[in-house]
Short mmCIF file of C-alpha atoms in Angstrom, two decimals:
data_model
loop_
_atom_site.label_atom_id
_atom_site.label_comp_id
_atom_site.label_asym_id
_atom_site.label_seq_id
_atom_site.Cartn_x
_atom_site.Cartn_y
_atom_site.Cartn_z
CA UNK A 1 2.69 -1.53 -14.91
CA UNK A 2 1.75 -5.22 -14.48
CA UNK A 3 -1.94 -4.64 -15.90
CA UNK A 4 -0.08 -2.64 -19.35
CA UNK A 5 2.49 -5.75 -19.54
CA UNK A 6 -0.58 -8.31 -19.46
CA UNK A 7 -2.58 -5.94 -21.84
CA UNK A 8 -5.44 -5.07 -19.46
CA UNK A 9 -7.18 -2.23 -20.14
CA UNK A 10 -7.64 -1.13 -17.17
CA UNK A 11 -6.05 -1.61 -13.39
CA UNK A 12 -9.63 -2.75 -12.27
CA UNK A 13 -9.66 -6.11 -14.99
CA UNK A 14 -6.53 -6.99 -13.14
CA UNK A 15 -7.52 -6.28 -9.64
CA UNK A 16 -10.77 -8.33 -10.50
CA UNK A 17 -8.50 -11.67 -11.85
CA UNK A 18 -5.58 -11.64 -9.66
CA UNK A 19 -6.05 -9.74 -6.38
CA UNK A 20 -7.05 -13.20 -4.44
CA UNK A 21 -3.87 -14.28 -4.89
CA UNK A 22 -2.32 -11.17 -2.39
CA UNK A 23 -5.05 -11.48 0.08
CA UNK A 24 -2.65 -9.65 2.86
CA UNK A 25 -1.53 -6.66 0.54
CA UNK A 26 -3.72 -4.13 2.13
CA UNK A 27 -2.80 -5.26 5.67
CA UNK A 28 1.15 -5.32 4.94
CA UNK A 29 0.23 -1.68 3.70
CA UNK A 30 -1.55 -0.40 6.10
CA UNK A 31 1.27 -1.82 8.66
CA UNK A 32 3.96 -0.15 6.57
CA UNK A 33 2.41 3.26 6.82
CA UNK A 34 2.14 2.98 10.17
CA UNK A 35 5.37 1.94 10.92
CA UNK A 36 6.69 4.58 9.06
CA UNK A 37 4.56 7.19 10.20
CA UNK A 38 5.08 5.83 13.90
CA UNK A 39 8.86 6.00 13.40
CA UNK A 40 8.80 9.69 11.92
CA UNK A 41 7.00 10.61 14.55
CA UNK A 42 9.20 9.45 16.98
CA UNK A 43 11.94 11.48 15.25
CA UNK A 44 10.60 14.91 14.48
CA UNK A 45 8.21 15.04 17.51
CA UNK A 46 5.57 16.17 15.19
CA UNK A 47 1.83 14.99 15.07
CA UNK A 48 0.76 15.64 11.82
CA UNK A 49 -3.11 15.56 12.62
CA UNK A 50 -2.05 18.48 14.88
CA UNK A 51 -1.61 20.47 11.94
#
């Protein structure tokens, strides 16, 4: 969405230019998933890479 409002042509000309300004995306991410998947866990009992 934000590269069509800038009129990129593509996610990666975006990415390129402005990705050093979110330098801890990808960690706050990760941690996310794994806070969520932690928590589900917890819930159901289930381990999905047991499936």
């Amino acid at each position: 969405m934000i590269s069509e409002r800038l009129g990129h042509s593509s996610i990666s000309i975006t990415m390129d230019t402005y990705s050093h300004l979110m330098p801890k995306m990808q960690q706050e991410a990760a941690q996310k998933l794994d806070d969520f998947l932690s928590n589900h866990m917890l819930d159901t009992n289930e381990n999905p890479l047991s499936q």
